[in-house]
Amino acid sequence: RVGPSDAVVPFGRHVAQRLAHRGARLQQRLDHVRDVDDVPALHAVRLELKRHRALLAPFARDEASLGAWFERATRGQDLLGAARDAHLVAQT
């Protein structure tokens, strides 16, 4: 259980609520991407994936579905990071 004594919620519900919130934020970030050259919007998606990974990391090994999302978020973050690096190198 987590939270102040007058608003205690089960830990699983708390994590589920945080995941739902982060999922909505990820969708908002994705909605702002207009094309592959939209570097700031893609970077915002990358940072949101990083937040997902941080939230999921403690549970990724114990729950298969969370582990699968953790791996997808990792691959997405890595891919967007490589694209950002390539963009920065191309500008120099």
Tab-separated table of N, CA and C in Angstrom:
chain	number	residue	atom	x	y	z
A	1	ARG	N	0.842	-1.181	0.000
A	1	ARG	CA	0.000	0.000	0.000
A	1	ARG	C	0.884	1.240	0.000
A	2	VAL	N	0.443	2.247	-0.735
A	2	VAL	CA	1.184	3.500	-0.829
A	2	VAL	C	0.225	4.677	-0.660
A	3	GLY	N	0.781	5.806	-0.292
A	3	GLY	CA	0.006	7.037	-0.198
A	3	GLY	C	-0.261	7.443	1.230
A	4	PRO	N	-0.785	8.664	1.403
A	4	PRO	CA	-1.119	9.134	2.744
A	4	PRO	C	-2.213	8.259	3.352
A	5	SER	N	-2.271	8.203	4.667
A	5	SER	CA	-3.175	7.276	5.352
A	5	SER	C	-4.640	7.479	4.977
A	6	ASP	N	-5.035	8.676	4.581
A	6	ASP	CA	-6.434	8.899	4.212
A	6	ASP	C	-6.721	8.567	2.747
A	7	ALA	N	-5.693	8.206	1.985
A	7	ALA	CA	-5.878	7.891	0.565
A	7	ALA	C	-5.012	6.708	0.137
A	8	VAL	N	-4.858	5.727	0.986
A	8	VAL	CA	-4.001	4.580	0.696
A	8	VAL	C	-4.596	3.763	-0.447
A	9	VAL	N	-3.736	3.375	-1.388
A	9	VAL	CA	-4.153	2.503	-2.494
A	9	VAL	C	-3.191	1.327	-2.557
A	10	PRO	N	-3.672	0.187	-3.050
A	10	PRO	CA	-2.768	-0.945	-3.217
A	10	PRO	C	-1.641	-0.578	-4.184
A	11	PHE	N	-0.480	-1.136	-3.930
A	11	PHE	CA	0.694	-0.819	-4.736
A	11	PHE	C	0.465	-1.128	-6.213
A	12	GLY	N	-0.147	-2.267	-6.511
A	12	GLY	CA	-0.418	-2.644	-7.901
A	12	GLY	C	-1.284	-1.613	-8.601
A	13	ARG	N	-2.289	-1.094	-7.910
A	13	ARG	CA	-3.140	-0.067	-8.499
A	13	ARG	C	-2.349	1.213	-8.739
A	14	HIS	N	-1.489	1.553	-7.809
A	14	HIS	CA	-0.656	2.742	-7.962
A	14	HIS	C	0.223	2.622	-9.214
A	15	VAL	N	0.866	1.476	-9.381
A	15	VAL	CA	1.723	1.273	-10.555
A	15	VAL	C	0.873	1.316	-11.828
A	16	ALA	N	-0.292	0.685	-11.803
A	16	ALA	CA	-1.170	0.695	-12.976
A	16	ALA	C	-1.597	2.118	-13.322
A	17	GLN	N	-1.895	2.922	-12.323
A	17	GLN	CA	-2.271	4.315	-12.570
A	17	GLN	C	-1.109	5.100	-13.160
A	18	ARG	N	0.083	4.871	-12.657
A	18	ARG	CA	1.266	5.558	-13.199
A	18	ARG	C	1.509	5.135	-14.646
A	19	LEU	N	1.352	3.845	-14.938
A	19	LEU	CA	1.517	3.372	-16.315
A	19	LEU	C	0.465	3.987	-17.235
A	20	ALA	N	-0.770	4.081	-16.771
A	20	ALA	CA	-1.823	4.695	-17.583
A	20	ALA	C	-1.497	6.163	-17.852
A	21	HIS	N	-1.022	6.866	-16.840
A	21	HIS	CA	-0.641	8.270	-17.001
A	21	HIS	C	0.505	8.408	-17.993
A	22	ARG	N	1.525	7.580	-17.827
A	22	ARG	CA	2.676	7.642	-18.728
A	22	ARG	C	2.256	7.259	-20.154
A	23	GLY	N	1.337	6.294	-20.280
A	23	GLY	CA	0.849	5.903	-21.597
A	23	GLY	C	0.130	7.046	-22.295
A	24	ALA	N	-0.667	7.795	-21.540
A	24	ALA	CA	-1.354	8.964	-22.109
A	24	ALA	C	-0.344	10.018	-22.538
A	25	ARG	N	0.693	10.216	-21.731
A	25	ARG	CA	1.741	11.182	-22.090
A	25	ARG	C	2.486	10.741	-23.348
A	26	LEU	N	2.762	9.444	-23.463
A	26	LEU	CA	3.434	8.936	-24.653
A	26	LEU	C	2.558	9.178	-25.885
A	27	GLN	N	1.266	8.921	-25.762
A	27	GLN	CA	0.359	9.149	-26.888
A	27	GLN	C	0.362	10.626	-27.288
A	28	GLN	N	0.356	11.522	-26.311
A	28	GLN	CA	0.412	12.959	-26.609
A	28	GLN	C	1.696	13.298	-27.354
A	29	ARG	N	2.803	12.749	-26.884
A	29	ARG	CA	4.088	13.013	-27.536
A	29	ARG	C	4.075	12.494	-28.974
A	30	LEU	N	3.548	11.291	-29.168
A	30	LEU	CA	3.481	10.716	-30.509
A	30	LEU	C	2.575	11.540	-31.425
A	31	ASP	N	1.498	12.068	-30.883
A	31	ASP	CA	0.574	12.874	-31.674
A	31	ASP	C	1.219	14.154	-32.197
A	32	HIS	N	2.274	14.609	-31.534
A	32	HIS	CA	2.947	15.838	-31.949
A	32	HIS	C	4.018	15.611	-33.027
A	33	VAL	N	4.346	14.363	-33.301
A	33	VAL	CA	5.351	14.069	-34.336
A	33	VAL	C	4.685	14.201	-35.698
A	34	ARG	N	5.221	15.097	-36.519
A	34	ARG	CA	4.644	15.333	-37.841
A	34	ARG	C	5.374	14.577	-38.946
A	35	ASP	N	6.688	14.412	-38.805
A	35	ASP	CA	7.454	13.654	-39.785
A	35	ASP	C	8.808	13.294	-39.171
A	36	VAL	N	9.625	12.589	-39.951
A	36	VAL	CA	10.905	12.095	-39.430
A	36	VAL	C	11.912	13.210	-39.164
A	37	ASP	N	11.652	14.393	-39.687
A	37	ASP	CA	12.554	15.521	-39.455
A	37	ASP	C	12.161	16.350	-38.232
A	38	ASP	N	11.118	15.958	-37.551
A	38	ASP	CA	10.646	16.695	-36.373
A	38	ASP	C	11.471	16.274	-35.153
A	39	VAL	N	12.707	16.711	-35.136
A	39	VAL	CA	13.677	16.278	-34.122
A	39	VAL	C	13.210	16.579	-32.697
A	40	PRO	N	12.710	17.782	-32.389
A	40	PRO	CA	12.272	18.034	-31.009
A	40	PRO	C	11.133	17.112	-30.566
A	41	ALA	N	10.175	16.858	-31.441
A	41	ALA	CA	9.055	15.982	-31.075
A	41	ALA	C	9.526	14.547	-30.888
A	42	LEU	N	10.431	14.084	-31.746
A	42	LEU	CA	10.967	12.726	-31.599
A	42	LEU	C	11.794	12.600	-30.327
A	43	HIS	N	12.512	13.645	-29.982
A	43	HIS	CA	13.285	13.623	-28.738
A	43	HIS	C	12.354	13.542	-27.532
A	44	ALA	N	11.213	14.243	-27.592
A	44	ALA	CA	10.231	14.172	-26.502
A	44	ALA	C	9.683	12.754	-26.367
A	45	VAL	N	9.471	12.071	-27.490
A	45	VAL	CA	9.024	10.667	-27.448
A	45	VAL	C	10.106	9.818	-26.790
A	46	ARG	N	11.345	10.038	-27.181
A	46	ARG	CA	12.463	9.273	-26.608
A	46	ARG	C	12.525	9.441	-25.088
A	47	LEU	N	12.381	10.671	-24.623
A	47	LEU	CA	12.416	10.918	-23.178
A	47	LEU	C	11.237	10.257	-22.468
A	48	GLU	N	10.091	10.239	-23.113
A	48	GLU	CA	8.928	9.581	-22.506
A	48	GLU	C	9.156	8.079	-22.417
A	49	LEU	N	9.760	7.492	-23.451
A	49	LEU	CA	10.095	6.067	-23.387
A	49	LEU	C	11.082	5.796	-22.253
A	50	LYS	N	11.995	6.713	-22.038
A	50	LYS	CA	12.947	6.577	-20.928
A	50	LYS	C	12.205	6.555	-19.590
A	51	ARG	N	11.195	7.393	-19.457
A	51	ARG	CA	10.397	7.406	-18.217
A	51	ARG	C	9.644	6.092	-18.042
A	52	HIS	N	9.128	5.545	-19.145
A	52	HIS	CA	8.451	4.243	-19.082
A	52	HIS	C	9.415	3.177	-18.581
A	53	ARG	N	10.610	3.173	-19.136
A	53	ARG	CA	11.599	2.171	-18.736
A	53	ARG	C	11.923	2.287	-17.251
A	54	ALA	N	12.071	3.513	-16.769
A	54	ALA	CA	12.386	3.710	-15.348
A	54	ALA	C	11.259	3.184	-14.467
A	55	LEU	N	10.033	3.385	-14.887
A	55	LEU	CA	8.890	2.906	-14.110
A	55	LEU	C	8.787	1.380	-14.146
A	56	LEU	N	9.086	0.802	-15.298
A	56	LEU	CA	8.925	-0.643	-15.472
A	56	LEU	C	10.105	-1.476	-14.990
A	57	ALA	N	11.273	-0.879	-14.894
A	57	ALA	CA	12.496	-1.635	-14.600
A	57	ALA	C	12.373	-2.578	-13.403
A	58	PRO	N	11.792	-2.148	-12.281
A	58	PRO	CA	11.737	-3.066	-11.135
A	58	PRO	C	10.855	-4.298	-11.351
A	59	PHE	N	9.971	-4.248	-12.348
A	59	PHE	CA	8.993	-5.328	-12.541
A	59	PHE	C	9.225	-6.125	-13.814
A	60	ALA	N	10.144	-5.681	-14.657
A	60	ALA	CA	10.316	-6.261	-15.989
A	60	ALA	C	10.666	-7.742	-15.958
A	61	ARG	N	11.409	-8.168	-14.977
A	61	ARG	CA	11.815	-9.585	-14.914
A	61	ARG	C	10.734	-10.486	-14.336
A	62	ASP	N	9.840	-9.913	-13.547
A	62	ASP	CA	8.851	-10.722	-12.837
A	62	ASP	C	7.522	-10.866	-13.565
A	63	GLU	N	7.242	-9.966	-14.477
A	63	GLU	CA	5.957	-9.986	-15.177
A	63	GLU	C	6.234	-9.918	-16.676
A	64	ALA	N	5.868	-10.970	-17.395
A	64	ALA	CA	6.216	-11.083	-18.814
A	64	ALA	C	5.708	-9.917	-19.645
A	65	SER	N	4.467	-9.501	-19.435
A	65	SER	CA	3.924	-8.426	-20.268
A	65	SER	C	4.645	-7.110	-19.991
A	66	LEU	N	4.998	-6.856	-18.749
A	66	LEU	CA	5.754	-5.647	-18.430
A	66	LEU	C	7.169	-5.737	-18.982
A	67	GLY	N	7.736	-6.927	-18.934
A	67	GLY	CA	9.064	-7.130	-19.506
A	67	GLY	C	9.066	-6.899	-21.010
A	68	ALA	N	7.998	-7.338	-21.682
A	68	ALA	CA	7.905	-7.135	-23.126
A	68	ALA	C	7.808	-5.647	-23.448
A	69	TRP	N	7.003	-4.908	-22.686
A	69	TRP	CA	6.907	-3.467	-22.921
A	69	TRP	C	8.232	-2.781	-22.593
A	70	PHE	N	8.896	-3.225	-21.549
A	70	PHE	CA	10.206	-2.666	-21.197
A	70	PHE	C	11.169	-2.828	-22.367
A	71	GLU	N	11.185	-4.018	-22.982
A	71	GLU	CA	12.075	-4.271	-24.116
A	71	GLU	C	11.711	-3.413	-25.320
A	72	ARG	N	10.427	-3.260	-25.586
A	72	ARG	CA	10.001	-2.400	-26.708
A	72	ARG	C	10.385	-0.944	-26.448
A	73	ALA	N	10.169	-0.494	-25.230
A	73	ALA	CA	10.542	0.883	-24.885
A	73	ALA	C	12.045	1.072	-25.016
A	74	THR	N	12.810	0.062	-24.642
A	74	THR	CA	14.270	0.126	-24.764
A	74	THR	C	14.668	0.241	-26.233
A	75	ARG	N	14.098	-0.612	-27.075
A	75	ARG	CA	14.423	-0.574	-28.506
A	75	ARG	C	14.019	0.761	-29.122
A	76	GLY	N	12.851	1.259	-28.756
A	76	GLY	CA	12.403	2.547	-29.278
A	76	GLY	C	13.299	3.676	-28.837
A	77	GLN	N	13.660	3.671	-27.567
A	77	GLN	CA	14.552	4.705	-27.045
A	77	GLN	C	15.904	4.643	-27.733
A	78	ASP	N	16.437	3.449	-27.909
A	78	ASP	CA	17.731	3.287	-28.587
A	78	ASP	C	17.661	3.758	-30.040
A	79	LEU	N	16.606	3.390	-30.744
A	79	LEU	CA	16.451	3.782	-32.143
A	79	LEU	C	16.343	5.304	-32.270
A	80	LEU	N	15.523	5.908	-31.428
A	80	LEU	CA	15.376	7.365	-31.488
A	80	LEU	C	16.670	8.067	-31.070
A	81	GLY	N	17.403	7.480	-30.148
A	81	GLY	CA	18.698	8.041	-29.769
A	81	GLY	C	19.691	7.990	-30.909
A	82	ALA	N	19.720	6.885	-31.626
A	82	ALA	CA	20.621	6.757	-32.774
A	82	ALA	C	20.231	7.744	-33.874
A	83	ALA	N	18.940	7.920	-34.088
A	83	ALA	CA	18.477	8.880	-35.097
A	83	ALA	C	18.857	10.303	-34.697
A	84	ARG	N	18.721	10.616	-33.421
A	84	ARG	CA	19.109	11.949	-32.942
A	84	ARG	C	20.611	12.163	-33.124
A	85	ASP	N	21.401	11.167	-32.763
A	85	ASP	CA	22.851	11.270	-32.936
A	85	ASP	C	23.209	11.484	-34.406
A	86	ALA	N	22.566	10.734	-35.302
A	86	ALA	CA	22.836	10.878	-36.731
A	86	ALA	C	22.459	12.282	-37.214
A	87	HIS	N	21.357	12.793	-36.712
A	87	HIS	CA	20.939	14.140	-37.080
A	87	HIS	C	21.955	15.174	-36.625
A	88	LEU	N	22.452	15.023	-35.397
A	88	LEU	CA	23.439	15.962	-34.869
A	88	LEU	C	24.745	15.885	-35.647
A	89	VAL	N	25.164	14.684	-36.003
A	89	VAL	CA	26.400	14.519	-36.782
A	89	VAL	C	26.217	15.142	-38.173
A	90	ALA	N	25.050	14.972	-38.758
A	90	ALA	CA	24.805	15.524	-40.091
A	90	ALA	C	24.831	17.041	-40.102
A	91	GLN	N	24.569	17.659	-38.957
A	91	GLN	CA	24.565	19.117	-38.874
A	91	GLN	C	25.958	19.702	-38.690
A	92	THR	N	26.941	18.872	-38.358
A	92	THR	CA	28.296	19.410	-38.111
A	92	THR	C	29.131	19.423	-39.354
